[in-house]
CSV table of C-alpha atoms and ligand atoms in Angstrom, one decimal:
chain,number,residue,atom,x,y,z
A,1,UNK,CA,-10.7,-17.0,-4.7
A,2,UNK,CA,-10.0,-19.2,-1.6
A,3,UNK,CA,-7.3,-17.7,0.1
A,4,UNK,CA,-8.0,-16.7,3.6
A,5,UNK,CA,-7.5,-13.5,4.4
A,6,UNK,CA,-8.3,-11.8,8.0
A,7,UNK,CA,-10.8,-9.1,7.8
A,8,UNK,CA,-10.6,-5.9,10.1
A,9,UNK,CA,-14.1,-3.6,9.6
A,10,UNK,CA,-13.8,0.2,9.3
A,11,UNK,CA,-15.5,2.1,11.4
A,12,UNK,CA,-16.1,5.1,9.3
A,13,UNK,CA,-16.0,4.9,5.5
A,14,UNK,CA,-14.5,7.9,4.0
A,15,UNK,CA,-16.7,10.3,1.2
A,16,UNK,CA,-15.1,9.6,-2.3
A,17,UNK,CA,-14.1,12.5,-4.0
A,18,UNK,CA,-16.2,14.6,-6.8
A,19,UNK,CA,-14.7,12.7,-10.0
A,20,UNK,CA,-13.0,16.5,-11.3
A,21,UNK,CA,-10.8,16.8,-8.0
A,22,UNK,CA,-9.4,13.0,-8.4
A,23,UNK,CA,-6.0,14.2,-10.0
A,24,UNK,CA,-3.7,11.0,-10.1
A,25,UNK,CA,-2.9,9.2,-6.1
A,26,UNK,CA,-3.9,12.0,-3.6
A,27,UNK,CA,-7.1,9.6,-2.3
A,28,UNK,CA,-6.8,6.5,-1.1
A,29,UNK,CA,-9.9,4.2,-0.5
A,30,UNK,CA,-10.8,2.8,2.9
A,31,UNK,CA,-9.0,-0.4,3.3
A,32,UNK,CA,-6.0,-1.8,2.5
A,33,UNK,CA,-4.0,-5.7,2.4
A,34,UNK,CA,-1.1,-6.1,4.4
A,35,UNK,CA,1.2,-9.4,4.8
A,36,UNK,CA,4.4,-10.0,6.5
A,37,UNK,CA,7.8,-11.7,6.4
A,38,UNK,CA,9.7,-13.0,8.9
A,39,UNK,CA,12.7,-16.0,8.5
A,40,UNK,CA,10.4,-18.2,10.7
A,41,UNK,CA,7.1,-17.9,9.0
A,42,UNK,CA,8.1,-16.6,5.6
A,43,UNK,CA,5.3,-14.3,4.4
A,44,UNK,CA,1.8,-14.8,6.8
A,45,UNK,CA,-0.6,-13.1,8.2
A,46,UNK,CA,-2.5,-11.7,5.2
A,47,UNK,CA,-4.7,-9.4,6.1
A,48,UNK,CA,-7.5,-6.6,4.9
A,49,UNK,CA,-7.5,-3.8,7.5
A,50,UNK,CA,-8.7,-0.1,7.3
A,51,UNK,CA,-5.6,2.1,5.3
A,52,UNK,CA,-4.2,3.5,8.3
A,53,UNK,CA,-0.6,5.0,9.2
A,54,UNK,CA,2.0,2.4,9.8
A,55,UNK,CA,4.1,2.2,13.0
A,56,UNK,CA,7.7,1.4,12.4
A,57,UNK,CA,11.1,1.8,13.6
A,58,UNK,CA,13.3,4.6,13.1
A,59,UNK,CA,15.8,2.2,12.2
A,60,UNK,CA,13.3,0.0,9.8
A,61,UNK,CA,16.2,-0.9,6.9
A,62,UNK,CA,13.9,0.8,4.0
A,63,UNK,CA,14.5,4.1,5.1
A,64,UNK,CA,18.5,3.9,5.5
A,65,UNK,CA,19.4,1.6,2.4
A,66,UNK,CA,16.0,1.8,0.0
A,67,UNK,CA,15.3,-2.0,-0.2
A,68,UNK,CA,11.4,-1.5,-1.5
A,69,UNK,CA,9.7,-2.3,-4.6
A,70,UNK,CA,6.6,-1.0,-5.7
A,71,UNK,CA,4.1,-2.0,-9.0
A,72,UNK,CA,1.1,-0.1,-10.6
A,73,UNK,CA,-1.6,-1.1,-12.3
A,74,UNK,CA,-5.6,0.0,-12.8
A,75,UNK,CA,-9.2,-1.8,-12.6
A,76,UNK,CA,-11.4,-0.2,-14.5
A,77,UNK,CA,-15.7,0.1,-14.3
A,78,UNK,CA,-17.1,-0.9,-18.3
A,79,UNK,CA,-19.9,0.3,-19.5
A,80,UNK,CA,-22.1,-2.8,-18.5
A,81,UNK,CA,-20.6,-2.5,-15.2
A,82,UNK,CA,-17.9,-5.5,-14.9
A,83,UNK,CA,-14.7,-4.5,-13.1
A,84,UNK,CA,-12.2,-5.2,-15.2
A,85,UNK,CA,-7.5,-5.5,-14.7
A,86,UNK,CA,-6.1,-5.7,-17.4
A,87,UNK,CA,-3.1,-8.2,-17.4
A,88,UNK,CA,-2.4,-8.5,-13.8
A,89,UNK,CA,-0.1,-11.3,-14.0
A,90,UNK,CA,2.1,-9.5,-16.1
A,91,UNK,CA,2.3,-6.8,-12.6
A,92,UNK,CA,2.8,-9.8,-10.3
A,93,UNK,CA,5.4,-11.2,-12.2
A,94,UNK,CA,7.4,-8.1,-12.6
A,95,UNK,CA,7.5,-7.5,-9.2
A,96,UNK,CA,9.5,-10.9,-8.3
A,97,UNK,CA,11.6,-10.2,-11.1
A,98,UNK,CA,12.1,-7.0,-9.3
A,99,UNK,CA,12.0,-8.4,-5.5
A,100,UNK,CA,14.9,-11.2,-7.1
A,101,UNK,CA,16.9,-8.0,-7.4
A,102,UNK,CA,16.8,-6.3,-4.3
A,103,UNK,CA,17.4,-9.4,-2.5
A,104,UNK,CA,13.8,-9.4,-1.5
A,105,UNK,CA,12.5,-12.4,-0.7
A,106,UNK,CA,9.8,-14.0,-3.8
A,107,UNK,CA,5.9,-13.2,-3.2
A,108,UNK,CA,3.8,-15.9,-3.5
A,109,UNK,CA,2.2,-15.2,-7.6
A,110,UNK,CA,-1.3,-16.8,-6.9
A,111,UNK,CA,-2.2,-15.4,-3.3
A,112,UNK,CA,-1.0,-12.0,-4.3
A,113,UNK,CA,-3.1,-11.6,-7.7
A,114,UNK,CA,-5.6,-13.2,-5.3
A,115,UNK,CA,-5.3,-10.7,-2.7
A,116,UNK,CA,-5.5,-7.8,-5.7
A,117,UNK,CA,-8.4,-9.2,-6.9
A,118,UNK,CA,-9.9,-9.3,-3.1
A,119,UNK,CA,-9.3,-6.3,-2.1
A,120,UNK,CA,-10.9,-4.2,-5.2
A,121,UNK,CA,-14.0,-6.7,-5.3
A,122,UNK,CA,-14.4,-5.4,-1.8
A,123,UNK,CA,-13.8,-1.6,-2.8
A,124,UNK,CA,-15.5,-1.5,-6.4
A,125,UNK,CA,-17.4,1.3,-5.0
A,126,UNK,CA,-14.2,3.3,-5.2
A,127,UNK,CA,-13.7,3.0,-9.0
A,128,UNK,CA,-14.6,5.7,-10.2
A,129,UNK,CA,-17.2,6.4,-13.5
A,130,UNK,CA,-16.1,9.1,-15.5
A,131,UNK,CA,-14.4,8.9,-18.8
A,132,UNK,CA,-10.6,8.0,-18.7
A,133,UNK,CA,-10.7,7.1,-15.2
A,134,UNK,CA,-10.0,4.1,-13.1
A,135,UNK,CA,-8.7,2.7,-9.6
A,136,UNK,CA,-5.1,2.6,-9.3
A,137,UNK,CA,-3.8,-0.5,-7.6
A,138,UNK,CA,0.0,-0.1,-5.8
A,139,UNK,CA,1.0,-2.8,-4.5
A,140,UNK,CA,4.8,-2.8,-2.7
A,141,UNK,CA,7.1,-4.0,-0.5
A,142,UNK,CA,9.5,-2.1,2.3
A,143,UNK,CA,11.9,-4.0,4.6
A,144,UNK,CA,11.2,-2.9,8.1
A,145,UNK,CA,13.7,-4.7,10.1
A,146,UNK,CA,15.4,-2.1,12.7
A,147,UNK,CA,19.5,-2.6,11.9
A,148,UNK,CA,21.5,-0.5,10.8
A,149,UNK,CA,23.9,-3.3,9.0
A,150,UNK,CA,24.1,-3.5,5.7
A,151,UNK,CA,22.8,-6.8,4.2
A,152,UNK,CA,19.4,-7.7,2.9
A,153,UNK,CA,17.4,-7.5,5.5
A,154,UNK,CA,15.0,-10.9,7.6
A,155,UNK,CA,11.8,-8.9,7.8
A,156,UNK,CA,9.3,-6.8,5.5
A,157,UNK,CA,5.8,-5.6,4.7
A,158,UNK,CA,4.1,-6.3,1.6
A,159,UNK,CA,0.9,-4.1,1.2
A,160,UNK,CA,-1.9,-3.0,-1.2
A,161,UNK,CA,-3.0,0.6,-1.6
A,162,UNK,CA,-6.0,1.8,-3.7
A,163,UNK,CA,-6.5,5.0,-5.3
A,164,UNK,CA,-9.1,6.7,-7.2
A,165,UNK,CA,-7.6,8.6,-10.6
A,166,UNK,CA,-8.7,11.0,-12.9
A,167,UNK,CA,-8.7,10.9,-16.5
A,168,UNK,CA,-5.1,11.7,-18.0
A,169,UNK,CA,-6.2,13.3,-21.0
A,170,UNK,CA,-9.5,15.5,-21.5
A,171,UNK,CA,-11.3,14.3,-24.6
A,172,UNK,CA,-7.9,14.1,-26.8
A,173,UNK,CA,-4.6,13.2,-26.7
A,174,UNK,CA,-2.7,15.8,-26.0
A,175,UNK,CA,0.9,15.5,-27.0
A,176,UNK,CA,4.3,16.2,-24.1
A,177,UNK,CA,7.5,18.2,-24.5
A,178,UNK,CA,10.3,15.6,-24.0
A,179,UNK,CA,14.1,16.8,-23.3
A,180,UNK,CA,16.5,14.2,-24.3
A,181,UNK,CA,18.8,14.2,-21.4
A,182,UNK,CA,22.8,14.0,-21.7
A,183,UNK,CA,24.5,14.8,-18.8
A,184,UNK,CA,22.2,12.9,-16.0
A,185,UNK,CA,21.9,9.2,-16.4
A,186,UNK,CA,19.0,7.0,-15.0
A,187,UNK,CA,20.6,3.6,-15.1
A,188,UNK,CA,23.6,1.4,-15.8
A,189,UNK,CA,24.3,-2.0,-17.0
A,190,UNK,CA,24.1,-4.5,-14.4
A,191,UNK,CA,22.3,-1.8,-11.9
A,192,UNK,CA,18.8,-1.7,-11.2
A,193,UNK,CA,17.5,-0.2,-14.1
A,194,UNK,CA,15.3,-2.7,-15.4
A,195,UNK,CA,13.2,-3.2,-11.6
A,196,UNK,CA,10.7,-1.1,-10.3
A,197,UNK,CA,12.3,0.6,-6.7
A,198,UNK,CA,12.1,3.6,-5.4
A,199,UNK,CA,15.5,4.8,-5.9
A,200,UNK,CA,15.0,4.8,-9.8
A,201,UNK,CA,13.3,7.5,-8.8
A,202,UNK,CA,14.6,9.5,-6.5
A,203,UNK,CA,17.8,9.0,-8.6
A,204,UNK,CA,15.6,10.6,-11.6
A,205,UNK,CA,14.4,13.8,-9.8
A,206,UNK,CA,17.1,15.9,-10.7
A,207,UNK,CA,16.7,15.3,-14.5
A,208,UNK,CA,13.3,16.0,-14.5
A,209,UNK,CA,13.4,19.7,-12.7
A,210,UNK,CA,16.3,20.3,-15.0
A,211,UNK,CA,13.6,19.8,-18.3
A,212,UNK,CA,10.8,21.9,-16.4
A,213,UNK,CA,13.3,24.5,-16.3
A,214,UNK,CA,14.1,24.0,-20.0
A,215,UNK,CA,10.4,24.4,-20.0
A,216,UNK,CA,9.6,20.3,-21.3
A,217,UNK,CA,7.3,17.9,-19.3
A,218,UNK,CA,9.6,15.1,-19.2
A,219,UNK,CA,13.2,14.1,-19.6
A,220,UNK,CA,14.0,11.0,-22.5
A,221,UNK,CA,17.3,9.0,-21.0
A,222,UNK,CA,19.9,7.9,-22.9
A,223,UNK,CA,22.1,4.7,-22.2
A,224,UNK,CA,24.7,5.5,-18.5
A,225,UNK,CA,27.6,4.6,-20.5
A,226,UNK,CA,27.9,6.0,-24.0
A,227,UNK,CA,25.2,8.7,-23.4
A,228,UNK,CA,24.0,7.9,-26.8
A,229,UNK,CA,21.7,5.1,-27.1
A,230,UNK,CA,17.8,5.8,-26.1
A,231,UNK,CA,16.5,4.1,-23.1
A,232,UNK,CA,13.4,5.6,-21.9
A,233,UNK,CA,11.2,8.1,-20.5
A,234,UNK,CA,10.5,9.1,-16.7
A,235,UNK,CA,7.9,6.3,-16.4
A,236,UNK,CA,7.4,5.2,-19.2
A,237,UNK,CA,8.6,3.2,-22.7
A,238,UNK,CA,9.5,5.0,-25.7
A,239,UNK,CA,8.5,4.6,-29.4
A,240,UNK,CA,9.2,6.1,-32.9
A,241,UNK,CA,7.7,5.3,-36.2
A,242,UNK,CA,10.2,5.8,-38.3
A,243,UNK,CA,9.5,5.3,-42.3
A,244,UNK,CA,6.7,3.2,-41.9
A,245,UNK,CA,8.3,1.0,-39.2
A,246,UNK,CA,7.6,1.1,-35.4
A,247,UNK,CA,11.1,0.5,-33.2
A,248,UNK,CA,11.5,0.6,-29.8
A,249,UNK,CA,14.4,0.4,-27.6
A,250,UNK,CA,15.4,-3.6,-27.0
A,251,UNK,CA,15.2,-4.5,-23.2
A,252,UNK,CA,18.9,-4.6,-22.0
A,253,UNK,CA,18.9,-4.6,-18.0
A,254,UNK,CA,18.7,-0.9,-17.7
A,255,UNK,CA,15.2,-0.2,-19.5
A,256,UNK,CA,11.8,-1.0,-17.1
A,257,UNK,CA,10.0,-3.6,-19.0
A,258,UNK,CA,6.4,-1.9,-18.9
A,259,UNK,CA,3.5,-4.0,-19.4
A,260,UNK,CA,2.1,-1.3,-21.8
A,261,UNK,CA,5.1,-1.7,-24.3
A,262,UNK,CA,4.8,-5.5,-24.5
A,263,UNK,CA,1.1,-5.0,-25.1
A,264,UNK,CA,1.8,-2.8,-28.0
A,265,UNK,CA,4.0,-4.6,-29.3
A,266,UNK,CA,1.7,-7.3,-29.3
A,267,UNK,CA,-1.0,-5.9,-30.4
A,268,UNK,CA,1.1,-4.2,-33.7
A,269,UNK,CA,2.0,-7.6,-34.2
A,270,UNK,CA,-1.6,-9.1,-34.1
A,271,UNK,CA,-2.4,-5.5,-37.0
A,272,UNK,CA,0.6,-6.6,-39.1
A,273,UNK,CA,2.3,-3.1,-39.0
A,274,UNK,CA,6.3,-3.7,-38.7
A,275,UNK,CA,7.8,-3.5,-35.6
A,276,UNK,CA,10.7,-4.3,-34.3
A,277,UNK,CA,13.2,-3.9,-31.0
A,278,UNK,CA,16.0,-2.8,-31.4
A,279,UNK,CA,19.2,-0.2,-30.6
A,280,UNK,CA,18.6,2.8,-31.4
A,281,UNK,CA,20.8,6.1,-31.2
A,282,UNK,CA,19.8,9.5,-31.1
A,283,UNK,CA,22.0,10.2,-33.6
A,284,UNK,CA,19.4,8.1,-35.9
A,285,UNK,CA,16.2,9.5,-35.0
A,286,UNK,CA,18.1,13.4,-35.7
A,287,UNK,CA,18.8,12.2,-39.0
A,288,UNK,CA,15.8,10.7,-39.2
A,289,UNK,CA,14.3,13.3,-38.1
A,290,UNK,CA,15.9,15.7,-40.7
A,291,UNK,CA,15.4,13.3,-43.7
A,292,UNK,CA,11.5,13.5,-42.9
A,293,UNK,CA,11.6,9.8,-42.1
A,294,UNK,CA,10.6,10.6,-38.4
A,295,UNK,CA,6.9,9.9,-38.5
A,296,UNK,CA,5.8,10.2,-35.0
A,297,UNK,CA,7.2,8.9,-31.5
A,298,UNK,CA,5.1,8.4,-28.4
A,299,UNK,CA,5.3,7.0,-25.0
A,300,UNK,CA,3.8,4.0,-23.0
A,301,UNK,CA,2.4,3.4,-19.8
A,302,UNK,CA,-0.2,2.3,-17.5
A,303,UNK,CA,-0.8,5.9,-15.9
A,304,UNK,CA,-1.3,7.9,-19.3
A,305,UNK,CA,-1.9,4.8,-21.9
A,306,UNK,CA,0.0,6.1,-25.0
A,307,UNK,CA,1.4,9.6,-24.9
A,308,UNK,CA,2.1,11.5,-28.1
A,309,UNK,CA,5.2,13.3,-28.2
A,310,UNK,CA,4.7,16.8,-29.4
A,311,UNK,CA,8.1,18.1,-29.3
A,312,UNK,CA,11.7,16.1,-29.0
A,313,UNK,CA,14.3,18.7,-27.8
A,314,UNK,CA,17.9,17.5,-28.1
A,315,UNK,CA,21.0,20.0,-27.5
A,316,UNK,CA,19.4,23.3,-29.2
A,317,UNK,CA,17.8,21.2,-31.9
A,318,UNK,CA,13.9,21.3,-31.1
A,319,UNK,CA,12.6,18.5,-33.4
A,320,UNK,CA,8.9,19.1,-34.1
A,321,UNK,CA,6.2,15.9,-34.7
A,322,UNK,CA,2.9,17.6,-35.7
A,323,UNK,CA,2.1,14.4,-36.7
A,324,UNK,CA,1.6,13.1,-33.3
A,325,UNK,CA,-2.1,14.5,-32.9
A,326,UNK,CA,-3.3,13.3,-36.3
A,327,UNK,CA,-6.5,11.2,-35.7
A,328,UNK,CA,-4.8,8.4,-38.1
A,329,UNK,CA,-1.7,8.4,-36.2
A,330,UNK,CA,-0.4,5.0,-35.1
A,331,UNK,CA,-0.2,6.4,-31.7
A,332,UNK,CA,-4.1,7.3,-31.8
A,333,UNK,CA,-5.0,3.5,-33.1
A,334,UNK,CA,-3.5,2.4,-30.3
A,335,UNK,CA,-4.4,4.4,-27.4
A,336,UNK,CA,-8.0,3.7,-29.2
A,337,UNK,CA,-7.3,-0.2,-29.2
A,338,UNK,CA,-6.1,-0.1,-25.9
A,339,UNK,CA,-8.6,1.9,-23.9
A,340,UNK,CA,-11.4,0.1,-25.7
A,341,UNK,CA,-9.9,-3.4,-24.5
A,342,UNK,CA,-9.0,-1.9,-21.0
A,343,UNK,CA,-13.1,-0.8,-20.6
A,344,UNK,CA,-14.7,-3.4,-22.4
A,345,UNK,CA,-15.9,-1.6,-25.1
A,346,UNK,CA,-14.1,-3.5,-27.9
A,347,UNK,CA,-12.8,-6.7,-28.5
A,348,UNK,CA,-10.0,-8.5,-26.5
A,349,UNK,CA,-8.4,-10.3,-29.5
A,350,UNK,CA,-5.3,-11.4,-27.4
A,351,UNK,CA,-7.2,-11.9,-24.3
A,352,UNK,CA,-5.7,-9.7,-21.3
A,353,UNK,CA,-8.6,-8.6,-19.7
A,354,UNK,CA,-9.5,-10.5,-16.1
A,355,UNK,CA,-12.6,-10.1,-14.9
A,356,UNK,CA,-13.3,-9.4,-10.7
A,357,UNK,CA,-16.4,-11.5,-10.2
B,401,LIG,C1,6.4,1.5,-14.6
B,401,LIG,C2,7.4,2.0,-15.5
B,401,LIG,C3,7.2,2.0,-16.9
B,401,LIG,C4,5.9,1.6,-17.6
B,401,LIG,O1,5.5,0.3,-17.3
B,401,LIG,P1,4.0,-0.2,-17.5
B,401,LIG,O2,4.0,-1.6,-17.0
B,401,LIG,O3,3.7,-0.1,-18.9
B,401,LIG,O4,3.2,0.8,-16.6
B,401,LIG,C5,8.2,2.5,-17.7
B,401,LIG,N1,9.4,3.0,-17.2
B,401,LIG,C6,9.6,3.0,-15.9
B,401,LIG,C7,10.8,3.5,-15.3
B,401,LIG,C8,8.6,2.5,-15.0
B,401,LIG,O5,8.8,2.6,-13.7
């Protein structure tokens, strides 16, 4: 680490919260890194300062036309007491793919893994010790230019937040209702689809009351166009194991390559068991499904890990994968796999774990 960053001192360091009460991003920790971007200097000024509100314009670009990106990804606490990311590159890398999008301009790779790696050595207090937990890292990037013009804008904000999370799970797995949406679509070919910004999001919002209502935790998209071909879920990648094979959807511009889904595809790879990416209908997973082919389908992402699928409701069919909770379950192995790597516990065959020293 040799970047220079400017240091700012808090005055008063918060109290962290009791590990049960952490939920997932309600507390942030006490500092955060902040760089900006102006035509003259390009991006300068890196900085760690307390977290603190921001002053900006009314007219700041990001709140009229949504040019932002955002990432997420976790250190963790081992047992032995290392502070470990796992695969932040992958993070970093994403977000310019993203940032090239949204006609942001590109982030310096090094001094922004560098400036991740910074700013949780200096708040490893914050990550928390309990089972299933970790500190979630968001960085992003807003366009604060005041203009009301439409056209990328000359200046932004690139920051770091922290925040403490709790487990997802309590002991086990425990396997979400999906609704396989076909009116609403997330994303199109040639939109945004495969980045991570904001309006993804809010663009999603709708879908997702709609499935509370329909009494399911989250909504599975099918492609804009056809309204037939799976996508994804509301944050993250989607599986089945179909037959003895694992398929996932192939990454076609409108899915969000998660970090998570390359790491189990990996990993499946590195066991041997058949997988493979490809298109897949929902038309193929119902007949799948009745043949008895339809072996279990879960979900992939940095906040939950793996997550089972319980229930896949489609139309008035409700498909039901007992399966899904079965200690042998391919989605178990993995979650297993990847949460031993992740903490330290097991192993790191394929070598994604960086350690903050
Ligand atoms: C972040 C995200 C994912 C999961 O990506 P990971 O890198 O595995 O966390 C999946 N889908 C969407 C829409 C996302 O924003």
């Amino acid at each position: 680490m040799n970047q220079v960053i400017e240091f700012v001192k808090a005055d008063v360091k918060k109290e962290k919260p009791a590990v049960e009460s952490l939920g997932f991003g309600k507390h942030f920790t006490d500092y955060m890194f902040v760089m900006d971007y102006n035509e003259e200097e390009g991006w300068h000024q890196p900085r760690i300062t307390p977290y603190a509100p921001l002053v900006l314009e009314p007219a700041a670009m990001v709140f009229h036309y949504s040019q932002s990106v955002f990432e997420g990804l976790k250190a963790y606490r081992a047992k032995d007491g290392r502070v470990l990311l796992f695969r932040p590159e992958k993070n970093v890398a994403r977000m310019n793919v993203s940032c090239a999008r949204l006609s942001i301009p590109q982030i310096d790779e090094t001094i922004v893994l560098d400036a991740i790696k910074q700013l949780v050595e200096l708040e490893k207090d914050w990550i928390p010790d309990g089972e299933g937990t970790s500190l979630y890292i968001r960085p992003f990037i807003i366009a604060t230019e005041p203009s009301l013009g439409v056209h990328p804008a000359h200046e932004y904000k690139f920051m770091i937040i922290l925040s403490p999370v709790g487990s997802y799970y309590g002991d086990q797995l425990k396997p979400v209702r999906i609704y396989v949406e076909d009116e609403y679509v997330r994303a199109v070919p040639g939109g945004v689809g495969f980045t991570k910004t904001g309006g993804n999001y809010a663009a999603s919002l709708k879908a997702q009351e709609k499935a509370e209502e329909l009494g399911y935790d989250q909504v599975l998209w099918l492609d804009g166009v056809e309204r037939k071909y799976i996508e994804e879920v509301g944050s993250m990648n989607i599986f089945f194991k179909i037959n003895g094979e694992v398929v996932t959807p192939k990454l076609n511009g409108s899915i969000l390559g998660g970090v998570t889904r390359d790491s189990v595809i990996e990993l499946l790879k590195y066991w041997n068991v058949p997988v493979k990416e490809t298109k897949i209908s929902i038309d193929e997973i119902y007949n799948a499904y009745k043949n008895g082919q339809l072996e279990e389908v879960f979900g992939t992402g940095t906040a939950a890990v793996i997550s089972p699928v319980g229930e896949l409701g489609w139309k008035d069919v409700a498909m039901q994968l007992p399966h899904a909770e079965a200690p042998d379950s391919i989605a178990n192995r993995l979650y297993d796999a990847l949460t031993g790597i992740q903490l330290g516990k097991t192993e790191d065959p394929l070598n994604w774990t960086v350690e903050i020293k």
